Amino acid sequence: LRADLANYLNAESQVNLTAKNIWPANGSNEVMQQLLQLSGGPDKKLVTFDPTYSMYEDYCHNTFTQYLSVARNEDFTIDKEVIDNALALSPDIIVLTSPNNPTGTVIDGSDIDYLLASFSGVVLVDEAYAEFRTAGTPSALSKLDKNPRLVVVRTMSKAFSYAGARVGYAAANPELIDAM
């Protein structure tokens, strides 16, 4: 399964991943829960950008991780100023959702690069709706090889109508996958 998911991502996003880059679980919610069990906890903070997927707060509650959010711009985008507002909260984990649920907005790659260069914690990019992004829009997967703290989460639930199978997965640096 891990090799097949890596092969799918390689073809879909023009990346070069192996089974060692993939962590499948019982849905992407379990992947996020496991990541917070690894990197979150009572003395840790997670920041995300509102409006966004409502379950992030539950994952934090389940792991005793402090949940914080920062408002997006009026057009629901995230830029350097919004990222700086998030960084001012001193988080340990930052979650970007791209395309975002519920707004559909995509995070620009240069803003992901800015965050990765400005932040020493874990950056999780939730790409549950990646297969619905506009053609030619790159995935955050293209940034994995240079960013060992980056985790990209995907699911088979949305684009593949396969929610009943409960297949979610993370793509990340092999060391982070081993830790999970």
PDB file of N, CA, C and O in Angstrom, residues 113-176:
ATOM      1  N   ASP A 113       6.692  28.376   1.261  1.00  0.00           N
ATOM      2  CA  ASP A 113       8.146  28.533   1.380  1.00  0.00           C
ATOM      3  C   ASP A 113       8.500  29.535   2.482  1.00  0.00           C
ATOM      4  O   ASP A 113       9.419  29.302   3.270  1.00  0.00           O
ATOM      5  N   TYR A 114       7.783  30.652   2.529  1.00  0.00           N
ATOM      6  CA  TYR A 114       8.015  31.662   3.567  1.00  0.00           C
ATOM      7  C   TYR A 114       7.806  31.068   4.954  1.00  0.00           C
ATOM      8  O   TYR A 114       8.623  31.272   5.850  1.00  0.00           O
ATOM      9  N   LEU A 115       6.729  30.313   5.123  1.00  0.00           N
ATOM     10  CA  LEU A 115       6.460  29.685   6.410  1.00  0.00           C
ATOM     11  C   LEU A 115       7.563  28.701   6.773  1.00  0.00           C
ATOM     12  O   LEU A 115       8.080  28.723   7.893  1.00  0.00           O
ATOM     13  N   LEU A 116       7.962  27.860   5.842  1.00  0.00           N
ATOM     14  CA  LEU A 116       9.008  26.875   6.111  1.00  0.00           C
ATOM     15  C   LEU A 116      10.333  27.546   6.480  1.00  0.00           C
ATOM     16  O   LEU A 116      11.072  27.052   7.326  1.00  0.00           O
ATOM     17  N   ALA A 117      10.631  28.672   5.856  1.00  0.00           N
ATOM     18  CA  ALA A 117      11.880  29.383   6.149  1.00  0.00           C
ATOM     19  C   ALA A 117      11.818  30.149   7.472  1.00  0.00           C
ATOM     20  O   ALA A 117      12.855  30.390   8.088  1.00  0.00           O
ATOM     21  N   SER A 118      10.615  30.482   7.917  1.00  0.00           N
ATOM     22  CA  SER A 118      10.444  31.327   9.105  1.00  0.00           C
ATOM     23  C   SER A 118      10.091  30.561  10.366  1.00  0.00           C
ATOM     24  O   SER A 118      10.011  31.163  11.437  1.00  0.00           O
ATOM     25  N   PHE A 119       9.865  29.270  10.262  1.00  0.00           N
ATOM     26  CA  PHE A 119       9.291  28.495  11.361  1.00  0.00           C
ATOM     27  C   PHE A 119      10.080  27.215  11.566  1.00  0.00           C
ATOM     28  O   PHE A 119      10.376  26.502  10.615  1.00  0.00           O
ATOM     29  N   SER A 120      10.402  26.908  12.807  1.00  0.00           N
ATOM     30  CA  SER A 120      11.208  25.716  13.091  1.00  0.00           C
ATOM     31  C   SER A 120      10.386  24.513  13.535  1.00  0.00           C
ATOM     32  O   SER A 120      10.941  23.449  13.787  1.00  0.00           O
ATOM     33  N   GLY A 121       9.067  24.650  13.605  1.00  0.00           N
ATOM     34  CA  GLY A 121       8.209  23.547  14.033  1.00  0.00           C
ATOM     35  C   GLY A 121       7.712  22.712  12.867  1.00  0.00           C
ATOM     36  O   GLY A 121       8.187  22.826  11.736  1.00  0.00           O
ATOM     37  N   VAL A 122       6.736  21.877  13.164  1.00  0.00           N
ATOM     38  CA  VAL A 122       6.136  20.994  12.163  1.00  0.00           C
ATOM     39  C   VAL A 122       5.113  21.778  11.356  1.00  0.00           C
ATOM     40  O   VAL A 122       4.253  22.467  11.909  1.00  0.00           O
ATOM     41  N   VAL A 123       5.207  21.658  10.036  1.00  0.00           N
ATOM     42  CA  VAL A 123       4.235  22.259   9.122  1.00  0.00           C
ATOM     43  C   VAL A 123       3.455  21.118   8.488  1.00  0.00           C
ATOM     44  O   VAL A 123       4.032  20.265   7.811  1.00  0.00           O
ATOM     45  N   LEU A 124       2.160  21.098   8.734  1.00  0.00           N
ATOM     46  CA  LEU A 124       1.287  20.078   8.162  1.00  0.00           C
ATOM     47  C   LEU A 124       0.432  20.745   7.100  1.00  0.00           C
ATOM     48  O   LEU A 124      -0.252  21.733   7.383  1.00  0.00           O
ATOM     49  N   VAL A 125       0.490  20.229   5.882  1.00  0.00           N
ATOM     50  CA  VAL A 125      -0.371  20.724   4.814  1.00  0.00           C
ATOM     51  C   VAL A 125      -1.407  19.642   4.546  1.00  0.00           C
ATOM     52  O   VAL A 125      -1.075  18.543   4.093  1.00  0.00           O
ATOM     53  N   ASP A 126      -2.645  19.957   4.861  1.00  0.00           N
ATOM     54  CA  ASP A 126      -3.761  19.034   4.659  1.00  0.00           C
ATOM     55  C   ASP A 126      -4.250  19.202   3.223  1.00  0.00           C
ATOM     56  O   ASP A 126      -4.837  20.220   2.876  1.00  0.00           O
ATOM     57  N   GLU A 127      -3.981  18.192   2.409  1.00  0.00           N
ATOM     58  CA  GLU A 127      -4.384  18.216   1.001  1.00  0.00           C
ATOM     59  C   GLU A 127      -5.489  17.192   0.731  1.00  0.00           C
ATOM     60  O   GLU A 127      -5.483  16.503  -0.283  1.00  0.00           O
ATOM     61  N   ALA A 128      -6.472  17.129   1.614  1.00  0.00           N
ATOM     62  CA  ALA A 128      -7.581  16.191   1.435  1.00  0.00           C
ATOM     63  C   ALA A 128      -8.308  16.427   0.112  1.00  0.00           C
ATOM     64  O   ALA A 128      -8.853  15.495  -0.471  1.00  0.00           O
ATOM     65  N   TYR A 129      -8.288  17.661  -0.359  1.00  0.00           N
ATOM     66  CA  TYR A 129      -8.974  18.010  -1.603  1.00  0.00           C
ATOM     67  C   TYR A 129      -7.984  18.316  -2.732  1.00  0.00           C
ATOM     68  O   TYR A 129      -8.320  19.000  -3.693  1.00  0.00           O
ATOM     69  N   ALA A 130      -6.770  17.806  -2.641  1.00  0.00           N
ATOM     70  CA  ALA A 130      -5.730  18.116  -3.625  1.00  0.00           C
ATOM     71  C   ALA A 130      -6.128  17.761  -5.049  1.00  0.00           C
ATOM     72  O   ALA A 130      -5.787  18.477  -5.990  1.00  0.00           O
ATOM     73  N   GLU A 131      -6.843  16.673  -5.211  1.00  0.00           N
ATOM     74  CA  GLU A 131      -7.223  16.260  -6.561  1.00  0.00           C
ATOM     75  C   GLU A 131      -8.222  17.209  -7.209  1.00  0.00           C
ATOM     76  O   GLU A 131      -8.464  17.134  -8.412  1.00  0.00           O
ATOM     77  N   PHE A 132      -8.777  18.139  -6.436  1.00  0.00           N
ATOM     78  CA  PHE A 132      -9.722  19.122  -6.971  1.00  0.00           C
ATOM     79  C   PHE A 132      -9.064  20.470  -7.265  1.00  0.00           C
ATOM     80  O   PHE A 132      -9.743  21.401  -7.683  1.00  0.00           O
ATOM     81  N   ARG A 133      -7.759  20.593  -7.037  1.00  0.00           N
ATOM     82  CA  ARG A 133      -7.095  21.871  -7.291  1.00  0.00           C
ATOM     83  C   ARG A 133      -7.035  22.118  -8.804  1.00  0.00           C
ATOM     84  O   ARG A 133      -7.116  21.186  -9.605  1.00  0.00           O
ATOM     85  N   THR A 134      -6.899  23.362  -9.178  1.00  0.00           N
ATOM     86  CA  THR A 134      -6.817  23.751 -10.584  1.00  0.00           C
ATOM     87  C   THR A 134      -5.617  23.078 -11.236  1.00  0.00           C
ATOM     88  O   THR A 134      -4.532  23.007 -10.636  1.00  0.00           O
ATOM     89  N   ALA A 135      -5.790  22.600 -12.438  1.00  0.00           N
ATOM     90  CA  ALA A 135      -4.695  21.959 -13.173  1.00  0.00           C
ATOM     91  C   ALA A 135      -3.493  22.889 -13.208  1.00  0.00           C
ATOM     92  O   ALA A 135      -3.628  24.092 -13.420  1.00  0.00           O
ATOM     93  N   GLY A 136      -2.317  22.328 -12.962  1.00  0.00           N
ATOM     94  CA  GLY A 136      -1.087  23.103 -12.969  1.00  0.00           C
ATOM     95  C   GLY A 136      -0.716  23.676 -11.613  1.00  0.00           C
ATOM     96  O   GLY A 136       0.375  24.231 -11.451  1.00  0.00           O
ATOM     97  N   THR A 137      -1.607  23.566 -10.632  1.00  0.00           N
ATOM     98  CA  THR A 137      -1.304  24.043  -9.283  1.00  0.00           C
ATOM     99  C   THR A 137      -0.452  22.999  -8.587  1.00  0.00           C
ATOM    100  O   THR A 137      -0.885  21.863  -8.415  1.00  0.00           O
ATOM    101  N   PRO A 138       0.772  23.341  -8.192  1.00  0.00           N
ATOM    102  CA  PRO A 138       1.635  22.338  -7.568  1.00  0.00           C
ATOM    103  C   PRO A 138       1.168  21.947  -6.174  1.00  0.00           C
ATOM    104  O   PRO A 138       0.546  22.734  -5.459  1.00  0.00           O
ATOM    105  N   SER A 139       1.490  20.744  -5.804  1.00  0.00           N
ATOM    106  CA  SER A 139       1.220  20.233  -4.462  1.00  0.00           C
ATOM    107  C   SER A 139       2.381  20.591  -3.540  1.00  0.00           C
ATOM    108  O   SER A 139       3.524  20.734  -3.985  1.00  0.00           O
ATOM    109  N   ALA A 140       2.109  20.689  -2.262  1.00  0.00           N
ATOM    110  CA  ALA A 140       3.176  20.879  -1.275  1.00  0.00           C
ATOM    111  C   ALA A 140       4.121  19.691  -1.251  1.00  0.00           C
ATOM    112  O   ALA A 140       5.228  19.785  -0.722  1.00  0.00           O
ATOM    113  N   LEU A 141       3.718  18.574  -1.851  1.00  0.00           N
ATOM    114  CA  LEU A 141       4.602  17.409  -1.941  1.00  0.00           C
ATOM    115  C   LEU A 141       5.924  17.764  -2.608  1.00  0.00           C
ATOM    116  O   LEU A 141       6.958  17.181  -2.284  1.00  0.00           O
ATOM    117  N   SER A 142       5.909  18.727  -3.509  1.00  0.00           N
ATOM    118  CA  SER A 142       7.126  19.114  -4.227  1.00  0.00           C
ATOM    119  C   SER A 142       8.166  19.746  -3.297  1.00  0.00           C
ATOM    120  O   SER A 142       9.324  19.895  -3.674  1.00  0.00           O
ATOM    121  N   LYS A 143       7.777  20.072  -2.073  1.00  0.00           N
ATOM    122  CA  LYS A 143       8.682  20.717  -1.116  1.00  0.00           C
ATOM    123  C   LYS A 143       9.233  19.745  -0.070  1.00  0.00           C
ATOM    124  O   LYS A 143      10.038  20.127   0.775  1.00  0.00           O
ATOM    125  N   LEU A 144       8.820  18.480  -0.119  1.00  0.00           N
ATOM    126  CA  LEU A 144       9.217  17.519   0.910  1.00  0.00           C
ATOM    127  C   LEU A 144      10.719  17.270   0.965  1.00  0.00           C
ATOM    128  O   LEU A 144      11.284  17.177   2.050  1.00  0.00           O
ATOM    129  N   ASP A 145      11.366  17.144  -0.184  1.00  0.00           N
ATOM    130  CA  ASP A 145      12.777  16.739  -0.192  1.00  0.00           C
ATOM    131  C   ASP A 145      13.699  17.742   0.499  1.00  0.00           C
ATOM    132  O   ASP A 145      14.757  17.378   0.993  1.00  0.00           O
ATOM    133  N   LYS A 146      13.285  19.006   0.581  1.00  0.00           N
ATOM    134  CA  LYS A 146      14.133  20.025   1.205  1.00  0.00           C
ATOM    135  C   LYS A 146      13.627  20.460   2.580  1.00  0.00           C
ATOM    136  O   LYS A 146      14.215  21.360   3.194  1.00  0.00           O
ATOM    137  N   ASN A 147      12.559  19.840   3.068  1.00  0.00           N
ATOM    138  CA  ASN A 147      11.930  20.301   4.309  1.00  0.00           C
ATOM    139  C   ASN A 147      11.553  19.125   5.204  1.00  0.00           C
ATOM    140  O   ASN A 147      10.440  18.608   5.122  1.00  0.00           O
ATOM    141  N   PRO A 148      12.457  18.706   6.079  1.00  0.00           N
ATOM    142  CA  PRO A 148      12.214  17.524   6.909  1.00  0.00           C
ATOM    143  C   PRO A 148      11.107  17.696   7.950  1.00  0.00           C
ATOM    144  O   PRO A 148      10.659  16.721   8.527  1.00  0.00           O
ATOM    145  N   ARG A 149      10.627  18.921   8.172  1.00  0.00           N
ATOM    146  CA  ARG A 149       9.553  19.157   9.135  1.00  0.00           C
ATOM    147  C   ARG A 149       8.188  19.282   8.465  1.00  0.00           C
ATOM    148  O   ARG A 149       7.190  19.563   9.105  1.00  0.00           O
ATOM    149  N   LEU A 150       8.136  19.076   7.154  1.00  0.00           N
ATOM    150  CA  LEU A 150       6.898  19.198   6.390  1.00  0.00           C
ATOM    151  C   LEU A 150       6.196  17.849   6.301  1.00  0.00           C
ATOM    152  O   LEU A 150       6.831  16.826   6.019  1.00  0.00           O
ATOM    153  N   VAL A 151       4.896  17.852   6.550  1.00  0.00           N
ATOM    154  CA  VAL A 151       4.056  16.666   6.413  1.00  0.00           C
ATOM    155  C   VAL A 151       2.885  17.042   5.513  1.00  0.00           C
ATOM    156  O   VAL A 151       2.219  18.063   5.760  1.00  0.00           O
ATOM    157  N   VAL A 152       2.635  16.242   4.493  1.00  0.00           N
ATOM    158  CA  VAL A 152       1.482  16.453   3.617  1.00  0.00           C
ATOM    159  C   VAL A 152       0.527  15.287   3.849  1.00  0.00           C
ATOM    160  O   VAL A 152       0.921  14.129   3.752  1.00  0.00           O
ATOM    161  N   VAL A 153      -0.722  15.627   4.160  1.00  0.00           N
ATOM    162  CA  VAL A 153      -1.727  14.602   4.448  1.00  0.00           C
ATOM    163  C   VAL A 153      -2.726  14.556   3.310  1.00  0.00           C
ATOM    164  O   VAL A 153      -3.202  15.598   2.835  1.00  0.00           O
ATOM    165  N   ARG A 154      -3.036  13.342   2.884  1.00  0.00           N
ATOM    166  CA  ARG A 154      -4.016  13.097   1.825  1.00  0.00           C
ATOM    167  C   ARG A 154      -5.012  12.042   2.292  1.00  0.00           C
ATOM    168  O   ARG A 154      -4.815  11.391   3.307  1.00  0.00           O
ATOM    169  N   THR A 155      -6.057  11.855   1.499  1.00  0.00           N
ATOM    170  CA  THR A 155      -7.080  10.861   1.798  1.00  0.00           C
ATOM    171  C   THR A 155      -7.629  10.266   0.507  1.00  0.00           C
ATOM    172  O   THR A 155      -7.588  10.908  -0.539  1.00  0.00           O
ATOM    173  N   MET A 156      -8.147   9.067   0.635  1.00  0.00           N
ATOM    174  CA  MET A 156      -8.835   8.435  -0.495  1.00  0.00           C
ATOM    175  C   MET A 156     -10.340   8.736  -0.451  1.00  0.00           C
ATOM    176  O   MET A 156     -11.075   8.357  -1.345  1.00  0.00           O
ATOM    177  N   SER A 157     -10.793   9.437   0.578  1.00  0.00           N
ATOM    178  CA  SER A 157     -12.224   9.652   0.801  1.00  0.00           C
ATOM    179  C   SER A 157     -12.878  10.572  -0.217  1.00  0.00           C
ATOM    180  O   SER A 157     -14.003  10.321  -0.638  1.00  0.00           O
ATOM    181  N   LYS A 158     -12.227  11.651  -0.571  1.00  0.00           N
ATOM    182  CA  LYS A 158     -12.882  12.705  -1.340  1.00  0.00           C
ATOM    183  C   LYS A 158     -12.922  12.401  -2.833  1.00  0.00           C
ATOM    184  O   LYS A 158     -13.953  12.031  -3.358  1.00  0.00           O
ATOM    185  N   ALA A 159     -11.813  12.543  -3.519  1.00  0.00           N
ATOM    186  CA  ALA A 159     -11.779  12.409  -4.974  1.00  0.00           C
ATOM    187  C   ALA A 159     -12.061  10.987  -5.445  1.00  0.00           C
ATOM    188  O   ALA A 159     -12.506  10.783  -6.566  1.00  0.00           O
ATOM    189  N   PHE A 160     -11.814  10.018  -4.580  1.00  0.00           N
ATOM    190  CA  PHE A 160     -11.973   8.620  -4.981  1.00  0.00           C
ATOM    191  C   PHE A 160     -13.256   7.991  -4.454  1.00  0.00           C
ATOM    192  O   PHE A 160     -13.502   6.808  -4.681  1.00  0.00           O
ATOM    193  N   SER A 161     -14.069   8.777  -3.732  1.00  0.00           N
ATOM    194  CA  SER A 161     -15.331   8.286  -3.160  1.00  0.00           C
ATOM    195  C   SER A 161     -15.125   6.979  -2.416  1.00  0.00           C
ATOM    196  O   SER A 161     -15.894   6.034  -2.555  1.00  0.00           O
ATOM    197  N   TYR A 162     -14.086   6.943  -1.596  1.00  0.00           N
ATOM    198  CA  TYR A 162     -13.664   5.698  -0.949  1.00  0.00           C
ATOM    199  C   TYR A 162     -13.618   5.864   0.570  1.00  0.00           C
ATOM    200  O   TYR A 162     -12.813   5.248   1.254  1.00  0.00           O
ATOM    201  N   ALA A 163     -14.501   6.705   1.100  1.00  0.00           N
ATOM    202  CA  ALA A 163     -14.484   7.006   2.532  1.00  0.00           C
ATOM    203  C   ALA A 163     -14.681   5.763   3.387  1.00  0.00           C
ATOM    204  O   ALA A 163     -14.091   5.632   4.453  1.00  0.00           O
ATOM    205  N   GLY A 164     -15.496   4.829   2.926  1.00  0.00           N
ATOM    206  CA  GLY A 164     -15.769   3.622   3.699  1.00  0.00           C
ATOM    207  C   GLY A 164     -14.550   2.749   3.917  1.00  0.00           C
ATOM    208  O   GLY A 164     -14.511   1.958   4.866  1.00  0.00           O
ATOM    209  N   ALA A 165     -13.552   2.882   3.081  1.00  0.00           N
ATOM    210  CA  ALA A 165     -12.325   2.080   3.227  1.00  0.00           C
ATOM    211  C   ALA A 165     -11.406   2.640   4.299  1.00  0.00           C
ATOM    212  O   ALA A 165     -10.523   1.937   4.776  1.00  0.00           O
ATOM    213  N   ARG A 166     -11.598   3.919   4.675  1.00  0.00           N
ATOM    214  CA  ARG A 166     -10.805   4.574   5.714  1.00  0.00           C
ATOM    215  C   ARG A 166      -9.308   4.537   5.394  1.00  0.00           C
ATOM    216  O   ARG A 166      -8.511   4.015   6.156  1.00  0.00           O
ATOM    217  N   VAL A 167      -8.929   5.096   4.242  1.00  0.00           N
ATOM    218  CA  VAL A 167      -7.525   5.161   3.854  1.00  0.00           C
ATOM    219  C   VAL A 167      -7.100   6.624   3.774  1.00  0.00           C
ATOM    220  O   VAL A 167      -7.468   7.342   2.852  1.00  0.00           O
ATOM    221  N   GLY A 168      -6.347   7.040   4.766  1.00  0.00           N
ATOM    222  CA  GLY A 168      -5.708   8.338   4.762  1.00  0.00           C
ATOM    223  C   GLY A 168      -4.217   8.094   4.866  1.00  0.00           C
ATOM    224  O   GLY A 168      -3.793   7.004   5.266  1.00  0.00           O
ATOM    225  N   TYR A 169      -3.422   9.071   4.490  1.00  0.00           N
ATOM    226  CA  TYR A 169      -1.981   8.842   4.532  1.00  0.00           C
ATOM    227  C   TYR A 169      -1.221  10.157   4.607  1.00  0.00           C
ATOM    228  O   TYR A 169      -1.711  11.204   4.212  1.00  0.00           O
ATOM    229  N   ALA A 170      -0.031  10.056   5.174  1.00  0.00           N
ATOM    230  CA  ALA A 170       0.888  11.186   5.240  1.00  0.00           C
ATOM    231  C   ALA A 170       2.057  10.900   4.320  1.00  0.00           C
ATOM    232  O   ALA A 170       2.475   9.749   4.163  1.00  0.00           O
ATOM    233  N   ALA A 171       2.582  11.955   3.734  1.00  0.00           N
ATOM    234  CA  ALA A 171       3.837  11.898   2.990  1.00  0.00           C
ATOM    235  C   ALA A 171       4.787  12.849   3.700  1.00  0.00           C
ATOM    236  O   ALA A 171       4.430  13.993   4.001  1.00  0.00           O
ATOM    237  N   ALA A 172       5.968  12.350   4.023  1.00  0.00           N
ATOM    238  CA  ALA A 172       6.925  13.157   4.795  1.00  0.00           C
ATOM    239  C   ALA A 172       8.313  12.553   4.671  1.00  0.00           C
ATOM    240  O   ALA A 172       8.511  11.508   4.030  1.00  0.00           O
ATOM    241  N   ASN A 173       9.259  13.201   5.306  1.00  0.00           N
ATOM    242  CA  ASN A 173      10.618  12.714   5.415  1.00  0.00           C
ATOM    243  C   ASN A 173      10.600  11.324   6.062  1.00  0.00           C
ATOM    244  O   ASN A 173       9.860  11.125   7.026  1.00  0.00           O
ATOM    245  N   PRO A 174      11.384  10.369   5.596  1.00  0.00           N
ATOM    246  CA  PRO A 174      11.361   9.019   6.176  1.00  0.00           C
ATOM    247  C   PRO A 174      11.601   8.982   7.680  1.00  0.00           C
ATOM    248  O   PRO A 174      11.009   8.153   8.379  1.00  0.00           O
ATOM    249  N   GLU A 175      12.428   9.873   8.213  1.00  0.00           N
ATOM    250  CA  GLU A 175      12.675   9.887   9.659  1.00  0.00           C
ATOM    251  C   GLU A 175      11.411  10.270  10.422  1.00  0.00           C
ATOM    252  O   GLU A 175      11.130   9.726  11.480  1.00  0.00           O
ATOM    253  N   LEU A 176      10.658  11.210   9.889  1.00  0.00           N
ATOM    254  CA  LEU A 176       9.409  11.604  10.532  1.00  0.00           C
ATOM    255  C   LEU A 176       8.379  10.470  10.422  1.00  0.00           C
ATOM    256  O   LEU A 176       7.675  10.174  11.387  1.00  0.00           O
TER     257      LEU A 176
END
